[in-house]
mmCIF file of the C-alpha atoms, coordinates in Angstrom:
data_MODEL
# 
_entry.id   MODEL 
# 
loop_
_atom_site.group_PDB 
_atom_site.id 
_atom_site.type_symbol 
_atom_site.label_atom_id 
_atom_site.label_alt_id 
_atom_site.label_comp_id 
_atom_site.label_asym_id 
_atom_site.label_entity_id 
_atom_site.label_seq_id 
_atom_site.pdbx_PDB_ins_code 
_atom_site.Cartn_x 
_atom_site.Cartn_y 
_atom_site.Cartn_z 
_atom_site.occupancy 
_atom_site.B_iso_or_equiv 
_atom_site.pdbx_formal_charge 
_atom_site.auth_seq_id 
_atom_site.auth_comp_id 
_atom_site.auth_asym_id 
_atom_site.auth_atom_id 
_atom_site.pdbx_PDB_model_num 
ATOM 1   C CA . MET A 1 1   ? 53.502 -157.683 36.157 1.00 0.00 ? 1   MET A CA 1 
ATOM 2   C CA . ARG A 1 2   ? 50.206 -159.049 34.834 1.00 0.00 ? 2   ARG A CA 1 
ATOM 3   C CA . PRO A 1 3   ? 49.726 -162.874 34.383 1.00 0.00 ? 3   PRO A CA 1 
ATOM 4   C CA . ALA A 1 4   ? 50.098 -163.820 30.725 1.00 0.00 ? 4   ALA A CA 1 
ATOM 5   C CA . GLN A 1 5   ? 47.351 -164.582 28.476 1.00 0.00 ? 5   GLN A CA 1 
ATOM 6   C CA . LYS A 1 6   ? 46.953 -167.411 25.658 1.00 0.00 ? 6   LYS A CA 1 
ATOM 7   C CA . SER A 1 7   ? 43.872 -167.439 23.677 1.00 0.00 ? 7   SER A CA 1 
ATOM 8   C CA . GLY A 1 8   ? 41.991 -165.411 26.200 1.00 0.00 ? 8   GLY A CA 1 
ATOM 9   C CA . VAL A 1 9   ? 42.824 -167.650 29.212 1.00 0.00 ? 9   VAL A CA 1 
ATOM 10  C CA . VAL A 1 10  ? 44.955 -166.247 32.014 1.00 0.00 ? 10  VAL A CA 1 
ATOM 11  C CA . VAL A 1 11  ? 48.346 -168.104 32.383 1.00 0.00 ? 11  VAL A CA 1 
ATOM 12  C CA . PRO A 1 12  ? 49.862 -167.771 35.857 1.00 0.00 ? 12  PRO A CA 1 
ATOM 13  C CA . GLN A 1 13  ? 53.368 -166.002 36.148 1.00 0.00 ? 13  GLN A CA 1 
ATOM 14  C CA . ARG A 1 14  ? 55.929 -168.612 36.616 1.00 0.00 ? 14  ARG A CA 1 
ATOM 15  C CA . LEU A 1 15  ? 59.472 -168.233 38.540 1.00 0.00 ? 15  LEU A CA 1 
ATOM 16  C CA . LYS A 1 16  ? 62.739 -167.994 36.809 1.00 0.00 ? 16  LYS A CA 1 
ATOM 17  C CA . TRP A 1 17  ? 65.914 -169.623 38.266 1.00 0.00 ? 17  TRP A CA 1 
ATOM 18  C CA . HIS A 1 18  ? 66.550 -166.529 40.799 1.00 0.00 ? 18  HIS A CA 1 
ATOM 19  C CA . GLY A 1 19  ? 62.912 -166.555 41.762 1.00 0.00 ? 19  GLY A CA 1 
ATOM 20  C CA . GLU A 1 20  ? 63.377 -170.195 42.947 1.00 0.00 ? 20  GLU A CA 1 
ATOM 21  C CA . LEU A 1 21  ? 66.318 -169.539 44.677 1.00 0.00 ? 21  LEU A CA 1 
ATOM 22  C CA . ALA A 1 22  ? 64.461 -166.676 46.667 1.00 0.00 ? 22  ALA A CA 1 
ATOM 23  C CA . ALA A 1 23  ? 61.401 -169.124 47.467 1.00 0.00 ? 23  ALA A CA 1 
ATOM 24  C CA . PHE A 1 24  ? 63.809 -171.486 48.877 1.00 0.00 ? 24  PHE A CA 1 
ATOM 25  C CA . ALA A 1 25  ? 65.553 -168.773 50.977 1.00 0.00 ? 25  ALA A CA 1 
ATOM 26  C CA . VAL A 1 26  ? 62.153 -167.591 52.152 1.00 0.00 ? 26  VAL A CA 1 
ATOM 27  C CA . PHE A 1 27  ? 61.160 -171.373 53.022 1.00 0.00 ? 27  PHE A CA 1 
ATOM 28  C CA . THR A 1 28  ? 64.363 -171.472 54.823 1.00 0.00 ? 28  THR A CA 1 
ATOM 29  C CA . LEU A 1 29  ? 64.054 -168.666 56.775 1.00 0.00 ? 29  LEU A CA 1 
ATOM 30  C CA . ILE A 1 30  ? 60.555 -169.410 57.939 1.00 0.00 ? 30  ILE A CA 1 
ATOM 31  C CA . LYS A 1 31  ? 61.544 -172.827 58.963 1.00 0.00 ? 31  LYS A CA 1 
ATOM 32  C CA . VAL A 1 32  ? 64.567 -171.639 61.212 1.00 0.00 ? 32  VAL A CA 1 
ATOM 33  C CA . LEU A 1 33  ? 62.622 -168.878 62.744 1.00 0.00 ? 33  LEU A CA 1 
ATOM 34  C CA . SER A 1 34  ? 59.595 -171.071 63.545 1.00 0.00 ? 34  SER A CA 1 
ATOM 35  C CA . LEU A 1 35  ? 61.831 -173.371 65.628 1.00 0.00 ? 35  LEU A CA 1 
ATOM 36  C CA . THR A 1 36  ? 62.028 -170.465 68.384 1.00 0.00 ? 36  THR A CA 1 
ATOM 37  C CA . TRP A 1 37  ? 58.519 -169.141 67.953 1.00 0.00 ? 37  TRP A CA 1 
ATOM 38  C CA . ARG A 1 38  ? 56.497 -170.295 71.063 1.00 0.00 ? 38  ARG A CA 1 
ATOM 39  C CA . VAL A 1 39  ? 53.099 -170.770 69.506 1.00 0.00 ? 39  VAL A CA 1 
ATOM 40  C CA . ARG A 1 40  ? 49.769 -171.345 71.552 1.00 0.00 ? 40  ARG A CA 1 
ATOM 41  C CA . LEU A 1 41  ? 46.229 -171.991 70.759 1.00 0.00 ? 41  LEU A CA 1 
ATOM 42  C CA . ILE A 1 42  ? 44.400 -169.463 73.038 1.00 0.00 ? 42  ILE A CA 1 
ATOM 43  C CA . ASN A 1 43  ? 40.620 -170.428 72.399 1.00 0.00 ? 43  ASN A CA 1 
ATOM 44  C CA . GLU A 1 44  ? 39.771 -174.055 71.517 1.00 0.00 ? 44  GLU A CA 1 
ATOM 45  C CA . PRO A 1 45  ? 37.787 -174.166 68.170 1.00 0.00 ? 45  PRO A CA 1 
ATOM 46  C CA . GLU A 1 46  ? 34.076 -175.229 68.150 1.00 0.00 ? 46  GLU A CA 1 
ATOM 47  C CA . PRO A 1 47  ? 33.752 -178.612 66.567 1.00 0.00 ? 47  PRO A CA 1 
ATOM 48  C CA . ALA A 1 48  ? 33.111 -178.322 62.684 1.00 0.00 ? 48  ALA A CA 1 
ATOM 49  C CA . SER A 1 49  ? 32.788 -180.990 60.149 1.00 0.00 ? 49  SER A CA 1 
ATOM 50  C CA . SER A 1 50  ? 35.668 -181.333 57.199 1.00 0.00 ? 50  SER A CA 1 
ATOM 51  C CA . PRO A 1 51  ? 36.495 -179.975 54.697 1.00 0.00 ? 51  PRO A CA 1 
ATOM 52  C CA . ILE A 1 52  ? 37.243 -176.792 56.055 1.00 0.00 ? 52  ILE A CA 1 
ATOM 53  C CA . ILE A 1 53  ? 37.968 -173.292 54.462 1.00 0.00 ? 53  ILE A CA 1 
ATOM 54  C CA . PHE A 1 54  ? 40.787 -171.489 56.490 1.00 0.00 ? 54  PHE A CA 1 
ATOM 55  C CA . SER A 1 55  ? 40.117 -167.741 56.469 1.00 0.00 ? 55  SER A CA 1 
ATOM 56  C CA . ILE A 1 56  ? 43.299 -166.034 57.424 1.00 0.00 ? 56  ILE A CA 1 
ATOM 57  C CA . TRP A 1 57  ? 44.515 -162.422 56.658 1.00 0.00 ? 57  TRP A CA 1 
ATOM 58  C CA . HIS A 1 58  ? 47.195 -161.813 53.971 1.00 0.00 ? 58  HIS A CA 1 
ATOM 59  C CA . ASN A 1 59  ? 49.513 -159.947 56.445 1.00 0.00 ? 59  ASN A CA 1 
ATOM 60  C CA . ARG A 1 60  ? 49.785 -163.131 58.681 1.00 0.00 ? 60  ARG A CA 1 
ATOM 61  C CA . LEU A 1 61  ? 50.969 -165.976 56.431 1.00 0.00 ? 61  LEU A CA 1 
ATOM 62  C CA . ALA A 1 62  ? 54.535 -166.197 57.675 1.00 0.00 ? 62  ALA A CA 1 
ATOM 63  C CA . LEU A 1 63  ? 53.102 -168.231 60.801 1.00 0.00 ? 63  LEU A CA 1 
ATOM 64  C CA . CYS A 1 64  ? 50.110 -169.927 59.204 1.00 0.00 ? 64  CYS A CA 1 
ATOM 65  C CA . MET A 1 65  ? 51.837 -173.254 58.053 1.00 0.00 ? 65  MET A CA 1 
ATOM 66  C CA . GLN A 1 66  ? 53.488 -173.970 61.446 1.00 0.00 ? 66  GLN A CA 1 
ATOM 67  C CA . ALA A 1 67  ? 50.088 -173.145 62.984 1.00 0.00 ? 67  ALA A CA 1 
ATOM 68  C CA . TYR A 1 68  ? 48.284 -175.511 60.385 1.00 0.00 ? 68  TYR A CA 1 
ATOM 69  C CA . TYR A 1 69  ? 50.435 -178.661 61.010 1.00 0.00 ? 69  TYR A CA 1 
ATOM 70  C CA . GLN A 1 70  ? 50.359 -178.042 64.990 1.00 0.00 ? 70  GLN A CA 1 
ATOM 71  C CA . PHE A 1 71  ? 46.867 -177.219 65.579 1.00 0.00 ? 71  PHE A CA 1 
ATOM 72  C CA . GLY A 1 72  ? 44.792 -177.779 62.106 1.00 0.00 ? 72  GLY A CA 1 
ATOM 73  C CA . THR A 1 73  ? 45.580 -181.016 61.146 1.00 0.00 ? 73  THR A CA 1 
ATOM 74  C CA . PRO A 1 74  ? 45.002 -182.703 64.670 1.00 0.00 ? 74  PRO A CA 1 
ATOM 75  C CA . ARG A 1 75  ? 41.376 -181.364 64.803 1.00 0.00 ? 75  ARG A CA 1 
ATOM 76  C CA . TRP A 1 76  ? 40.471 -181.327 61.027 1.00 0.00 ? 76  TRP A CA 1 
ATOM 77  C CA . PRO A 1 77  ? 42.411 -183.983 59.435 1.00 0.00 ? 77  PRO A CA 1 
ATOM 78  C CA . ALA A 1 78  ? 42.237 -184.061 55.591 1.00 0.00 ? 78  ALA A CA 1 
ATOM 79  C CA . PRO A 1 79  ? 44.593 -185.745 52.738 1.00 0.00 ? 79  PRO A CA 1 
ATOM 80  C CA . GLY A 1 80  ? 45.948 -182.294 51.801 1.00 0.00 ? 80  GLY A CA 1 
ATOM 81  C CA . LEU A 1 81  ? 45.515 -178.497 51.848 1.00 0.00 ? 81  LEU A CA 1 
ATOM 82  C CA . ALA A 1 82  ? 45.070 -176.325 48.814 1.00 0.00 ? 82  ALA A CA 1 
ATOM 83  C CA . ALA A 1 83  ? 45.818 -172.570 49.119 1.00 0.00 ? 83  ALA A CA 1 
ATOM 84  C CA . LEU A 1 84  ? 44.437 -169.740 46.618 1.00 0.00 ? 84  LEU A CA 1 
ATOM 85  C CA . ILE A 1 85  ? 47.233 -167.629 45.556 1.00 0.00 ? 85  ILE A CA 1 
ATOM 86  C CA . SER A 1 86  ? 47.291 -164.918 43.107 1.00 0.00 ? 86  SER A CA 1 
ATOM 87  C CA . ALA A 1 87  ? 48.289 -165.644 39.338 1.00 0.00 ? 87  ALA A CA 1 
ATOM 88  C CA . SER A 1 88  ? 50.955 -162.624 39.469 1.00 0.00 ? 88  SER A CA 1 
ATOM 89  C CA . ARG A 1 89  ? 54.718 -162.704 39.937 1.00 0.00 ? 89  ARG A CA 1 
ATOM 90  C CA . ASP A 1 90  ? 54.604 -161.962 43.830 1.00 0.00 ? 90  ASP A CA 1 
ATOM 91  C CA . GLY A 1 91  ? 51.901 -165.002 43.810 1.00 0.00 ? 91  GLY A CA 1 
ATOM 92  C CA . ALA A 1 92  ? 54.101 -167.243 41.874 1.00 0.00 ? 92  ALA A CA 1 
ATOM 93  C CA . LEU A 1 93  ? 57.002 -166.873 44.504 1.00 0.00 ? 93  LEU A CA 1 
ATOM 94  C CA . LEU A 1 94  ? 54.506 -167.435 47.196 1.00 0.00 ? 94  LEU A CA 1 
ATOM 95  C CA . ALA A 1 95  ? 53.047 -170.502 45.382 1.00 0.00 ? 95  ALA A CA 1 
ATOM 96  C CA . ARG A 1 96  ? 56.549 -172.054 45.448 1.00 0.00 ? 96  ARG A CA 1 
ATOM 97  C CA . VAL A 1 97  ? 57.021 -171.244 49.061 1.00 0.00 ? 97  VAL A CA 1 
ATOM 98  C CA . LEU A 1 98  ? 53.782 -173.184 50.021 1.00 0.00 ? 98  LEU A CA 1 
ATOM 99  C CA . LYS A 1 99  ? 54.924 -176.070 47.751 1.00 0.00 ? 99  LYS A CA 1 
ATOM 100 C CA . TYR A 1 100 ? 57.644 -176.751 50.166 1.00 0.00 ? 100 TYR A CA 1 
ATOM 101 C CA . PHE A 1 101 ? 55.343 -176.938 53.043 1.00 0.00 ? 101 PHE A CA 1 
ATOM 102 C CA . ARG A 1 102 ? 53.470 -179.406 50.962 1.00 0.00 ? 102 ARG A CA 1 
ATOM 103 C CA . VAL A 1 103 ? 50.555 -177.261 50.122 1.00 0.00 ? 103 VAL A CA 1 
ATOM 104 C CA . SER A 1 104 ? 48.842 -177.319 46.739 1.00 0.00 ? 104 SER A CA 1 
ATOM 105 C CA . PRO A 1 105 ? 48.601 -173.774 45.381 1.00 0.00 ? 105 PRO A CA 1 
ATOM 106 C CA . VAL A 1 106 ? 45.848 -172.523 43.044 1.00 0.00 ? 106 VAL A CA 1 
ATOM 107 C CA . ARG A 1 107 ? 46.462 -169.559 41.126 1.00 0.00 ? 107 ARG A CA 1 
ATOM 108 C CA . GLY A 1 108 ? 43.807 -166.923 40.805 1.00 0.00 ? 108 GLY A CA 1 
ATOM 109 C CA . SER A 1 109 ? 42.062 -164.027 42.327 1.00 0.00 ? 109 SER A CA 1 
ATOM 110 C CA . SER A 1 110 ? 38.806 -161.733 41.940 1.00 0.00 ? 110 SER A CA 1 
ATOM 111 C CA . SER A 1 111 ? 40.446 -159.839 39.043 1.00 0.00 ? 111 SER A CA 1 
ATOM 112 C CA . ARG A 1 112 ? 42.828 -162.600 37.446 1.00 0.00 ? 112 ARG A CA 1 
ATOM 113 C CA . ARG A 1 113 ? 41.721 -166.199 36.671 1.00 0.00 ? 113 ARG A CA 1 
ATOM 114 C CA . GLY A 1 114 ? 38.986 -166.123 39.158 1.00 0.00 ? 114 GLY A CA 1 
ATOM 115 C CA . ARG A 1 115 ? 36.461 -168.432 37.578 1.00 0.00 ? 115 ARG A CA 1 
ATOM 116 C CA . GLN A 1 116 ? 39.406 -171.103 36.865 1.00 0.00 ? 116 GLN A CA 1 
ATOM 117 C CA . ALA A 1 117 ? 40.613 -170.793 40.132 1.00 0.00 ? 117 ALA A CA 1 
ATOM 118 C CA . LEU A 1 118 ? 37.446 -171.348 41.856 1.00 0.00 ? 118 LEU A CA 1 
ATOM 119 C CA . LEU A 1 119 ? 36.621 -174.221 39.979 1.00 0.00 ? 119 LEU A CA 1 
ATOM 120 C CA . GLU A 1 120 ? 39.875 -175.780 40.850 1.00 0.00 ? 120 GLU A CA 1 
ATOM 121 C CA . MET A 1 121 ? 39.404 -175.195 44.465 1.00 0.00 ? 121 MET A CA 1 
ATOM 122 C CA . THR A 1 122 ? 36.168 -176.933 44.158 1.00 0.00 ? 122 THR A CA 1 
ATOM 123 C CA . THR A 1 123 ? 37.772 -180.085 42.834 1.00 0.00 ? 123 THR A CA 1 
ATOM 124 C CA . TYR A 1 124 ? 40.316 -180.055 45.415 1.00 0.00 ? 124 TYR A CA 1 
ATOM 125 C CA . ILE A 1 125 ? 37.713 -179.684 48.192 1.00 0.00 ? 125 ILE A CA 1 
ATOM 126 C CA . GLU A 1 126 ? 34.778 -181.999 46.592 1.00 0.00 ? 126 GLU A CA 1 
ATOM 127 C CA . ASP A 1 127 ? 36.722 -184.574 44.926 1.00 0.00 ? 127 ASP A CA 1 
ATOM 128 C CA . LYS A 1 128 ? 39.935 -184.909 46.953 1.00 0.00 ? 128 LYS A CA 1 
ATOM 129 C CA . GLY A 1 129 ? 38.569 -184.191 50.320 1.00 0.00 ? 129 GLY A CA 1 
ATOM 130 C CA . TYR A 1 130 ? 41.061 -181.289 50.996 1.00 0.00 ? 130 TYR A CA 1 
ATOM 131 C CA . ASN A 1 131 ? 41.016 -178.731 53.411 1.00 0.00 ? 131 ASN A CA 1 
ATOM 132 C CA . ALA A 1 132 ? 41.539 -174.934 51.876 1.00 0.00 ? 132 ALA A CA 1 
ATOM 133 C CA . ALA A 1 133 ? 43.224 -171.587 52.810 1.00 0.00 ? 133 ALA A CA 1 
ATOM 134 C CA . ILE A 1 134 ? 41.970 -168.333 51.528 1.00 0.00 ? 134 ILE A CA 1 
ATOM 135 C CA . THR A 1 135 ? 43.129 -164.627 52.428 1.00 0.00 ? 135 THR A CA 1 
ATOM 136 C CA . PRO A 1 136 ? 40.012 -163.051 52.199 1.00 0.00 ? 136 PRO A CA 1 
ATOM 137 C CA . ASP A 1 137 ? 41.493 -159.626 51.813 1.00 0.00 ? 137 ASP A CA 1 
ATOM 138 C CA . GLY A 1 138 ? 44.102 -160.691 49.245 1.00 0.00 ? 138 GLY A CA 1 
ATOM 139 C CA . PRO A 1 139 ? 45.736 -160.523 46.861 1.00 0.00 ? 139 PRO A CA 1 
ATOM 140 C CA . LYS A 1 140 ? 45.973 -156.592 46.931 1.00 0.00 ? 140 LYS A CA 1 
ATOM 141 C CA . GLY A 1 141 ? 43.490 -155.454 49.643 1.00 0.00 ? 141 GLY A CA 1 
ATOM 142 C CA . PRO A 1 142 ? 42.067 -153.448 51.027 1.00 0.00 ? 142 PRO A CA 1 
ATOM 143 C CA . LYS A 1 143 ? 43.746 -154.659 54.385 1.00 0.00 ? 143 LYS A CA 1 
ATOM 144 C CA . TYR A 1 144 ? 41.202 -156.381 56.421 1.00 0.00 ? 144 TYR A CA 1 
ATOM 145 C CA . LYS A 1 145 ? 38.378 -156.236 53.934 1.00 0.00 ? 145 LYS A CA 1 
ATOM 146 C CA . VAL A 1 146 ? 36.904 -159.589 53.061 1.00 0.00 ? 146 VAL A CA 1 
ATOM 147 C CA . GLN A 1 147 ? 35.996 -160.277 49.244 1.00 0.00 ? 147 GLN A CA 1 
ATOM 148 C CA . GLU A 1 148 ? 33.182 -162.468 48.261 1.00 0.00 ? 148 GLU A CA 1 
ATOM 149 C CA . GLY A 1 149 ? 35.286 -164.963 46.777 1.00 0.00 ? 149 GLY A CA 1 
ATOM 150 C CA . ILE A 1 150 ? 35.491 -167.325 50.158 1.00 0.00 ? 150 ILE A CA 1 
ATOM 151 C CA . ILE A 1 151 ? 31.975 -167.100 50.642 1.00 0.00 ? 151 ILE A CA 1 
ATOM 152 C CA . ALA A 1 152 ? 31.158 -168.333 47.113 1.00 0.00 ? 152 ALA A CA 1 
ATOM 153 C CA . LEU A 1 153 ? 33.566 -171.214 47.551 1.00 0.00 ? 153 LEU A CA 1 
ATOM 154 C CA . ALA A 1 154 ? 31.788 -172.079 50.756 1.00 0.00 ? 154 ALA A CA 1 
ATOM 155 C CA . GLN A 1 155 ? 28.497 -171.748 49.166 1.00 0.00 ? 155 GLN A CA 1 
ATOM 156 C CA . LEU A 1 156 ? 29.560 -174.182 46.217 1.00 0.00 ? 156 LEU A CA 1 
ATOM 157 C CA . THR A 1 157 ? 31.347 -176.824 48.294 1.00 0.00 ? 157 THR A CA 1 
ATOM 158 C CA . GLY A 1 158 ? 29.448 -176.716 51.444 1.00 0.00 ? 158 GLY A CA 1 
ATOM 159 C CA . ALA A 1 159 ? 32.704 -176.693 53.270 1.00 0.00 ? 159 ALA A CA 1 
ATOM 160 C CA . THR A 1 160 ? 32.935 -174.823 56.745 1.00 0.00 ? 160 THR A CA 1 
ATOM 161 C CA . ILE A 1 161 ? 34.909 -171.506 57.120 1.00 0.00 ? 161 ILE A CA 1 
ATOM 162 C CA . ILE A 1 162 ? 36.979 -171.147 60.265 1.00 0.00 ? 162 ILE A CA 1 
ATOM 163 C CA . PRO A 1 163 ? 38.249 -167.622 60.941 1.00 0.00 ? 163 PRO A CA 1 
ATOM 164 C CA . VAL A 1 164 ? 41.805 -167.592 62.042 1.00 0.00 ? 164 VAL A CA 1 
ATOM 165 C CA . SER A 1 165 ? 44.138 -164.895 63.278 1.00 0.00 ? 165 SER A CA 1 
ATOM 166 C CA . GLU A 1 166 ? 47.417 -164.323 65.343 1.00 0.00 ? 166 GLU A CA 1 
ATOM 167 C CA . LYS A 1 167 ? 48.644 -162.106 67.644 1.00 0.00 ? 167 LYS A CA 1 
ATOM 168 C CA . VAL A 1 168 ? 52.271 -162.023 67.845 1.00 0.00 ? 168 VAL A CA 1 
ATOM 169 C CA . SER A 1 169 ? 54.349 -160.418 70.530 1.00 0.00 ? 169 SER A CA 1 
ATOM 170 C CA . ARG A 1 170 ? 57.497 -159.321 68.721 1.00 0.00 ? 170 ARG A CA 1 
ATOM 171 C CA . LYS A 1 171 ? 57.469 -158.647 64.996 1.00 0.00 ? 171 LYS A CA 1 
ATOM 172 C CA . TRP A 1 172 ? 58.915 -157.229 61.722 1.00 0.00 ? 172 TRP A CA 1 
ATOM 173 C CA . THR A 1 173 ? 55.961 -155.240 59.869 1.00 0.00 ? 173 THR A CA 1 
ATOM 174 C CA . LEU A 1 174 ? 56.916 -154.678 56.025 1.00 0.00 ? 174 LEU A CA 1 
ATOM 175 C CA . ARG A 1 175 ? 56.057 -151.669 54.220 1.00 0.00 ? 175 ARG A CA 1 
ATOM 176 C CA . SER A 1 176 ? 53.607 -153.338 51.996 1.00 0.00 ? 176 SER A CA 1 
ATOM 177 C CA . TRP A 1 177 ? 49.827 -152.580 51.428 1.00 0.00 ? 177 TRP A CA 1 
ATOM 178 C CA . ASP A 1 178 ? 49.039 -155.283 54.043 1.00 0.00 ? 178 ASP A CA 1 
ATOM 179 C CA . ALA A 1 179 ? 51.724 -154.663 56.793 1.00 0.00 ? 179 ALA A CA 1 
ATOM 180 C CA . PHE A 1 180 ? 52.830 -158.189 56.305 1.00 0.00 ? 180 PHE A CA 1 
ATOM 181 C CA . GLN A 1 181 ? 53.867 -159.578 59.672 1.00 0.00 ? 181 GLN A CA 1 
ATOM 182 C CA . ILE A 1 182 ? 56.969 -161.592 60.578 1.00 0.00 ? 182 ILE A CA 1 
ATOM 183 C CA . PRO A 1 183 ? 57.293 -162.940 63.918 1.00 0.00 ? 183 PRO A CA 1 
ATOM 184 C CA . LYS A 1 184 ? 60.793 -162.110 65.535 1.00 0.00 ? 184 LYS A CA 1 
ATOM 185 C CA . PRO A 1 185 ? 63.021 -164.880 66.907 1.00 0.00 ? 185 PRO A CA 1 
ATOM 186 C CA . PHE A 1 186 ? 61.511 -166.335 70.255 1.00 0.00 ? 186 PHE A CA 1 
ATOM 187 C CA . ALA A 1 187 ? 58.490 -164.380 69.798 1.00 0.00 ? 187 ALA A CA 1 
ATOM 188 C CA . LEU A 1 188 ? 55.003 -165.438 71.475 1.00 0.00 ? 188 LEU A CA 1 
ATOM 189 C CA . CYS A 1 189 ? 52.697 -166.127 68.720 1.00 0.00 ? 189 CYS A CA 1 
ATOM 190 C CA . GLU A 1 190 ? 48.953 -166.671 69.892 1.00 0.00 ? 190 GLU A CA 1 
ATOM 191 C CA . MET A 1 191 ? 46.358 -168.359 67.615 1.00 0.00 ? 191 MET A CA 1 
ATOM 192 C CA . HIS A 1 192 ? 42.900 -167.113 67.589 1.00 0.00 ? 192 HIS A CA 1 
ATOM 193 C CA . VAL A 1 193 ? 39.832 -168.850 66.280 1.00 0.00 ? 193 VAL A CA 1 
ATOM 194 C CA . ASN A 1 194 ? 36.447 -167.619 65.924 1.00 0.00 ? 194 ASN A CA 1 
ATOM 195 C CA . LYS A 1 195 ? 32.938 -169.513 65.467 1.00 0.00 ? 195 LYS A CA 1 
ATOM 196 C CA . PRO A 1 196 ? 32.701 -171.572 62.418 1.00 0.00 ? 196 PRO A CA 1 
ATOM 197 C CA . MET A 1 197 ? 30.336 -170.630 59.477 1.00 0.00 ? 197 MET A CA 1 
ATOM 198 C CA . ARG A 1 198 ? 28.403 -172.164 57.096 1.00 0.00 ? 198 ARG A CA 1 
ATOM 199 C CA . VAL A 1 199 ? 27.014 -170.888 53.855 1.00 0.00 ? 199 VAL A CA 1 
ATOM 200 C CA . PRO A 1 200 ? 23.793 -172.814 52.540 1.00 0.00 ? 200 PRO A CA 1 
ATOM 201 C CA . ARG A 1 201 ? 23.784 -173.791 48.609 1.00 0.00 ? 201 ARG A CA 1 
ATOM 202 C CA . GLU A 1 202 ? 20.703 -171.904 48.351 1.00 0.00 ? 202 GLU A CA 1 
ATOM 203 C CA . THR A 1 203 ? 21.970 -168.536 49.656 1.00 0.00 ? 203 THR A CA 1 
ATOM 204 C CA . ALA A 1 204 ? 20.603 -165.599 47.873 1.00 0.00 ? 204 ALA A CA 1 
ATOM 205 C CA . ASP A 1 205 ? 22.799 -162.744 46.743 1.00 0.00 ? 205 ASP A CA 1 
ATOM 206 C CA . ASP A 1 206 ? 21.774 -160.298 49.515 1.00 0.00 ? 206 ASP A CA 1 
ATOM 207 C CA . GLN A 1 207 ? 22.155 -163.154 52.017 1.00 0.00 ? 207 GLN A CA 1 
ATOM 208 C CA . ARG A 1 208 ? 25.664 -163.777 50.725 1.00 0.00 ? 208 ARG A CA 1 
ATOM 209 C CA . GLU A 1 209 ? 26.702 -160.033 51.105 1.00 0.00 ? 209 GLU A CA 1 
ATOM 210 C CA . ALA A 1 210 ? 25.215 -160.383 54.896 1.00 0.00 ? 210 ALA A CA 1 
ATOM 211 C CA . LEU A 1 211 ? 27.453 -163.450 55.435 1.00 0.00 ? 211 LEU A CA 1 
ATOM 212 C CA . ARG A 1 212 ? 30.447 -161.639 53.827 1.00 0.00 ? 212 ARG A CA 1 
ATOM 213 C CA . VAL A 1 213 ? 29.932 -158.809 56.546 1.00 0.00 ? 213 VAL A CA 1 
ATOM 214 C CA . GLU A 1 214 ? 29.466 -161.269 59.337 1.00 0.00 ? 214 GLU A CA 1 
ATOM 215 C CA . LEU A 1 215 ? 32.777 -163.204 58.565 1.00 0.00 ? 215 LEU A CA 1 
ATOM 216 C CA . GLU A 1 216 ? 34.554 -159.786 58.421 1.00 0.00 ? 216 GLU A CA 1 
ATOM 217 C CA . ARG A 1 217 ? 33.123 -159.091 61.673 1.00 0.00 ? 217 ARG A CA 1 
ATOM 218 C CA . ARG A 1 218 ? 34.263 -162.434 63.232 1.00 0.00 ? 218 ARG A CA 1 
ATOM 219 C CA . MET A 1 219 ? 37.628 -161.735 61.610 1.00 0.00 ? 219 MET A CA 1 
ATOM 220 C CA . MET A 1 220 ? 38.145 -158.465 63.128 1.00 0.00 ? 220 MET A CA 1 
ATOM 221 C CA . GLU A 1 221 ? 37.095 -159.856 66.451 1.00 0.00 ? 221 GLU A CA 1 
ATOM 222 C CA . ILE A 1 222 ? 40.193 -162.073 66.635 1.00 0.00 ? 222 ILE A CA 1 
ATOM 223 C CA . THR A 1 223 ? 42.593 -159.427 64.977 1.00 0.00 ? 223 THR A CA 1 
ATOM 224 C CA . PHE A 1 224 ? 44.731 -157.482 67.297 1.00 0.00 ? 224 PHE A CA 1 
ATOM 225 C CA . ASP A 1 225 ? 47.639 -155.275 65.609 1.00 0.00 ? 225 ASP A CA 1 
# 
């Protein structure tokens, strides 16, 4: 279902009561499973100045919160974390789950509410000093294809992009467009981090495209399915 519109402004979809229950169930399931996961940081990330934009594939979101609090906050401390989430109904469910993890969701994508979402993310980073998280191939793919939004946000804010991916020994793979991964109980979860990337504010259009391709390359270097 498409997000509603009021006076030409896209209004993100909201959850009904059963959606709220589903979000809490998902949060509880992830918390319980995470108690059994063995999470390891494989390669120590290079130093990078805050704030940070974490780039993580859409199909690896299930593990990202534990990884952030275990490895991200000690290395890149910030007052909070903001995440870009689709304005759709599915995005509403994910946004509510992230709120349980103390993440501030910003609703929007390249096709829906993109400009407003970009401005809100910029405010979180520049005015509040938050770190940010973006799934560069979300919300609907193509899978493992970096979209230009993350490059634009890094250019506007001066924040450093950190490519992050995960390799899981045992997992469930859903029949979704991104083949969403959920680590099974007692799975070994390896966190892989690649070299940081900066996008200068004066970057031209052709340079942005080259940086987008480079980010995609760095993401695929640490992607093991």
